[in-house]
Amino acid sequence: MSPKTLYDKIWDAHVAHEAEDGTCLLYIDRHLVHEVTSPQAFEGLRMSGRKVRAPEKTIAVPDHNVPTTLDRDDATTMTEDSRIQVEALDKNARDFGVHYYPVNDVRQGIVHIVGPEQGWTLPGMTVVCGDSHTATHGAFGALAHGIGTSEVEHVLATQTLIQKKSKNMKVEITGKLAPGVTAKDITLAVIGKTGTAGGTGYVIEYCGEAIRGLSMEGRMTVCNMAIEGGARAGLIAPDETTFEYCKGRPHAPKGAQWEAAMEWWKTLYSDDDAHWDKVLTIKGEDIAPVVTWGTSPEDVLPITAKVPAAADFTGGKVGAAQRSLDYMGLTPGTPLNEVAIDTVFIGSCTNGRIEDLRAAAAILKGKKVKDGLRAMVVPGSGLVRAQAEEEGLADIFKDAGFEWRLAGCSMCLAMNPDQLAPGERCASTSNRNFEGRQGFKGRTHLMSPAMAAAAAITGKLTDVREMM
Amino acid sequence: MDKFDKLTGVAAPMPLVNIDTDMIIPKQFLKTIQRSGLGANLFDEMRYDREGNEVPDFVLNQPAYREAEILVAGENFGCGSSREHAPWAIKDFGIRCVIAPSFADIFYNNCFKNGILPIALPQEAVDVLMKDAEKGSNARMSVDLEAQTVTTSDGEVFTFELDSFKKHCLMEGLDDIGLTMAKEASIDSYEAQAAQARPWV
Ligand code: SF4
């Protein structure tokens, strides 16, 4: 047999039909659904009298729109149009009989955190969701990517997706990470190198010693942002860390089924002599704690750097950089660690897991948030929140002056009440720094949870290594 | 789905790279449960000020481009989220074709599901088309899907590449779900075989 990549193996195991021109029907093992990108899809099913083909493989949870304030049971905290979307999901989940975690369920949270937590996401699966950060699930060695609403309807109706195969790209992070450097810094550093379109047309497999050394939480952070590099999906081959995480989860296989699954899962790696269409290698030791300065996730610099000038770039990027600098209100040559912030947001499907909260709490312990700064922690799920309370992390955050919220997407995209005011500057652990992403004219700097915690203390972008 | 074969119309120039889905349709407009009506908010935060007044120098607010049916833009158009609201807004505004050096993957796929033709051409070709678009409403560009060509107002012709299956579906206005349902037997047999091989799924 010719050597295969991990992507090749998962792909081959899921082709239900292949046309002569290579267009395939890819069978989907898990379909995750949230309230924003699904109403039109369910409506389409109704209008054509179709059913959900595999409701037992379909999991729905409201996350984007739901308020994360403690009073969210009071319906007035949600705007009318948000409430309509959440109610539509309630009804669609009931009518079509899919698995559902409603707002008041302790297991509710961001769809990409709930899936793995409940054991829905497992190695070797195909996972889709009407959300670009579906790439997160690739951390399990599952082929996972975002789809549009028409495709959501297609998967609901047929449990397949019309696909052509992408190319294979390998991103290897060798060696060890320096202290203070985290999974978030890895994934941002990679996008800084490839650019936001460098992965277009590829499925990226992340490998190397530094990736192997990451926990599942860290691996999810890395894969989460594969889409920010333009890739269709990100993958990490499953290993003992993966199996350990999956074992005992509510929807993971048990007993003999677990043994059978393990037998297959252990074959899920790229063969030594597999063909790669593109390779990028970065030394783990060379990665520093980074922040973004502009309005594209590729605008990445080490925290020790200075704000660049538009003239430092070439081609179309010159204009884009100037626009970014104007939007972000930054002067070229300013050291990044002198840029003052107004808000700190810790959360999102990139960094809303327990390990992220631990990392932030470790920096914040016994410290206070800078006077006048707004700081909030939004756990990625109700279960993350409960665990953080049990471990005493919630008290550390609250004592420091952080708001301790309920689970949801919150200020990652500001579709709910959590938003930046025009001109406000935020140190954020989310994944997108686009114009207006966190609120009209809001300014976003992406970074790791530890870096965000450090910024909360000093009130400006800060090198976390000075606090360790 | 709407068919696409030929289009001649005004092209609006947007020489920005990385035009993302939050620029195309900001998230506050994603709260609809319908597909229509989003055109009024296409590029909302660039097109209107805080009070809802039009920003006069934004391209689609200029008299020459209010009826634009083609958009010419910089590389990596449509990057960001999977929201199909982006092509819905573009289509609802009246734009049926976007030309750029490259597109983000999900956005590119979403266009075809909505009768929009995304055309990827080399940067040099896009530069020529951008200049042509900048001439305003007197310059009308032509797109021919069958022939896979774009023709400038001066008659310069560029040929573009396109997946043959996607082209076929767009030309015929075919519904993907209907096409796939016709292959239901393959899905049934795959499902039966997979249930044997991986019963835990
Ligand atoms: S946390 Fe942010 S990126 Fe993740 S699913 Fe929610 S809105 Fe999307």
CSV table of N, CA, C and O in Angstrom, one decimal, chain A residues 323 440, chain B residues 23-25 38-50 52-62 66 89 93:
chain,number,residue,atom,x,y,z
A,323,ARG,N,-4.2,50.9,6.9
A,323,ARG,CA,-5.6,50.8,7.4
A,323,ARG,C,-5.7,50.3,8.8
A,323,ARG,O,-6.4,50.8,9.7
A,440,PHE,N,-18.4,47.6,17.4
A,440,PHE,CA,-18.1,48.6,16.4
A,440,PHE,C,-16.9,49.5,16.8
A,440,PHE,O,-16.9,50.0,17.9
B,23,MET,N,-16.4,42.3,7.8
B,23,MET,CA,-16.6,43.5,7.0
B,23,MET,C,-17.8,43.3,6.0
B,23,MET,O,-18.6,44.2,5.9
B,24,ILE,N,-17.9,42.2,5.5
B,24,ILE,CA,-19.0,41.9,4.5
B,24,ILE,C,-20.4,42.0,5.1
B,24,ILE,O,-21.2,42.7,4.6
B,25,ILE,N,-20.5,41.4,6.3
B,25,ILE,CA,-21.8,41.5,7.0
B,25,ILE,C,-21.5,41.3,8.5
B,25,ILE,O,-21.3,40.2,9.0
B,38,LEU,N,-30.6,41.1,3.5
B,38,LEU,CA,-29.3,41.5,4.1
B,38,LEU,C,-28.5,42.5,3.3
B,38,LEU,O,-27.5,43.1,3.7
B,39,GLY,N,-29.0,42.7,2.0
B,39,GLY,CA,-28.2,43.6,1.1
B,39,GLY,C,-28.1,45.0,1.6
B,39,GLY,O,-27.1,45.7,1.4
B,40,ALA,N,-29.1,45.5,2.4
B,40,ALA,CA,-29.0,46.8,2.9
B,40,ALA,C,-27.9,47.0,3.9
B,40,ALA,O,-27.4,48.1,4.1
B,41,ASN,N,-27.4,45.9,4.4
B,41,ASN,CA,-26.3,46.0,5.4
B,41,ASN,C,-25.0,45.4,4.9
B,41,ASN,O,-24.1,45.2,5.7
B,42,LEU,N,-24.9,45.1,3.6
B,42,LEU,CA,-23.7,44.7,3.1
B,42,LEU,C,-22.6,45.7,3.4
B,42,LEU,O,-22.8,46.9,3.1
B,43,PHE,N,-21.4,45.3,3.8
B,43,PHE,CA,-20.3,46.2,4.2
B,43,PHE,C,-20.8,47.3,5.2
B,43,PHE,O,-20.3,48.4,5.1
B,44,ASP,N,-21.7,47.0,6.1
B,44,ASP,CA,-22.4,48.0,6.9
B,44,ASP,C,-21.4,49.0,7.6
B,44,ASP,O,-21.7,50.2,7.5
B,45,GLU,N,-20.4,48.5,8.2
B,45,GLU,CA,-19.5,49.4,9.0
B,45,GLU,C,-18.6,50.3,8.2
B,45,GLU,O,-18.1,51.3,8.7
B,46,MET,N,-18.5,49.9,6.9
B,46,MET,CA,-17.7,50.8,6.0
B,46,MET,C,-18.7,51.7,5.3
B,46,MET,O,-18.3,52.8,4.8
B,47,ARG,N,-19.9,51.2,5.1
B,47,ARG,CA,-20.9,51.9,4.3
B,47,ARG,C,-21.6,53.0,5.0
B,47,ARG,O,-22.1,54.0,4.4
B,48,TYR,N,-21.9,52.8,6.3
B,48,TYR,CA,-22.6,53.8,7.1
B,48,TYR,C,-21.9,54.3,8.3
B,48,TYR,O,-21.1,53.5,8.8
B,49,ASP,N,-22.2,55.5,8.7
B,49,ASP,CA,-21.6,56.0,10.0
B,49,ASP,C,-22.5,55.5,11.1
B,49,ASP,O,-23.5,54.8,10.9
B,50,ARG,N,-22.1,55.9,12.3
B,50,ARG,CA,-22.8,55.4,13.5
B,50,ARG,C,-24.2,55.8,13.5
B,50,ARG,O,-25.1,55.1,14.1
B,52,GLY,N,-26.1,55.9,11.0
B,52,GLY,CA,-26.8,55.3,9.9
B,52,GLY,C,-26.8,56.1,8.6
B,52,GLY,O,-27.4,55.7,7.6
B,53,ASN,N,-26.0,57.2,8.6
B,53,ASN,CA,-25.9,57.9,7.3
B,53,ASN,C,-24.8,57.3,6.4
B,53,ASN,O,-23.8,56.7,6.9
B,54,GLU,N,-25.0,57.4,5.1
B,54,GLU,CA,-24.1,56.8,4.2
B,54,GLU,C,-22.7,57.5,4.3
B,54,GLU,O,-22.7,58.8,4.4
B,55,VAL,N,-21.6,56.8,4.2
B,55,VAL,CA,-20.3,57.4,4.1
B,55,VAL,C,-20.1,57.6,2.6
B,55,VAL,O,-20.0,56.7,1.8
B,56,PRO,N,-20.0,58.9,2.2
B,56,PRO,CA,-20.0,59.2,0.8
B,56,PRO,C,-18.9,58.6,0.0
B,56,PRO,O,-19.1,58.2,-1.2
B,57,ASP,N,-17.7,58.5,0.5
B,57,ASP,CA,-16.6,57.9,-0.3
B,57,ASP,C,-16.6,56.4,-0.4
B,57,ASP,O,-15.7,55.9,-1.1
B,58,PHE,N,-17.4,55.7,0.4
B,58,PHE,CA,-17.4,54.3,0.2
B,58,PHE,C,-17.9,53.9,-1.2
B,58,PHE,O,-18.9,54.4,-1.6
B,59,VAL,N,-17.2,53.0,-1.8
B,59,VAL,CA,-17.5,52.7,-3.2
B,59,VAL,C,-18.9,52.5,-3.6
B,59,VAL,O,-19.5,53.0,-4.5
B,60,LEU,N,-19.6,51.6,-2.8
B,60,LEU,CA,-21.0,51.3,-3.2
B,60,LEU,C,-22.0,52.4,-2.9
B,60,LEU,O,-23.1,52.4,-3.3
B,61,ASN,N,-21.5,53.5,-2.3
B,61,ASN,CA,-22.4,54.7,-2.1
B,61,ASN,C,-22.2,55.7,-3.2
B,61,ASN,O,-22.9,56.7,-3.3
B,62,GLN,N,-21.2,55.5,-4.0
B,62,GLN,CA,-20.9,56.5,-5.1
B,62,GLN,C,-21.9,56.2,-6.2
B,62,GLN,O,-22.2,55.0,-6.5
B,66,ARG,N,-23.7,52.2,-7.4
B,66,ARG,CA,-24.8,51.8,-6.6
B,66,ARG,C,-25.5,50.6,-7.2
B,66,ARG,O,-26.2,49.8,-6.5
B,89,ALA,N,-25.8,38.4,1.7
B,89,ALA,CA,-25.9,39.9,1.6
B,89,ALA,C,-25.4,40.4,0.3
B,89,ALA,O,-25.9,41.3,-0.3
B,93,PHE,N,-27.8,42.4,-2.4
B,93,PHE,CA,-27.4,43.8,-2.9
B,93,PHE,C,-27.5,43.8,-4.4
B,93,PHE,O,-27.8,44.9,-5.0
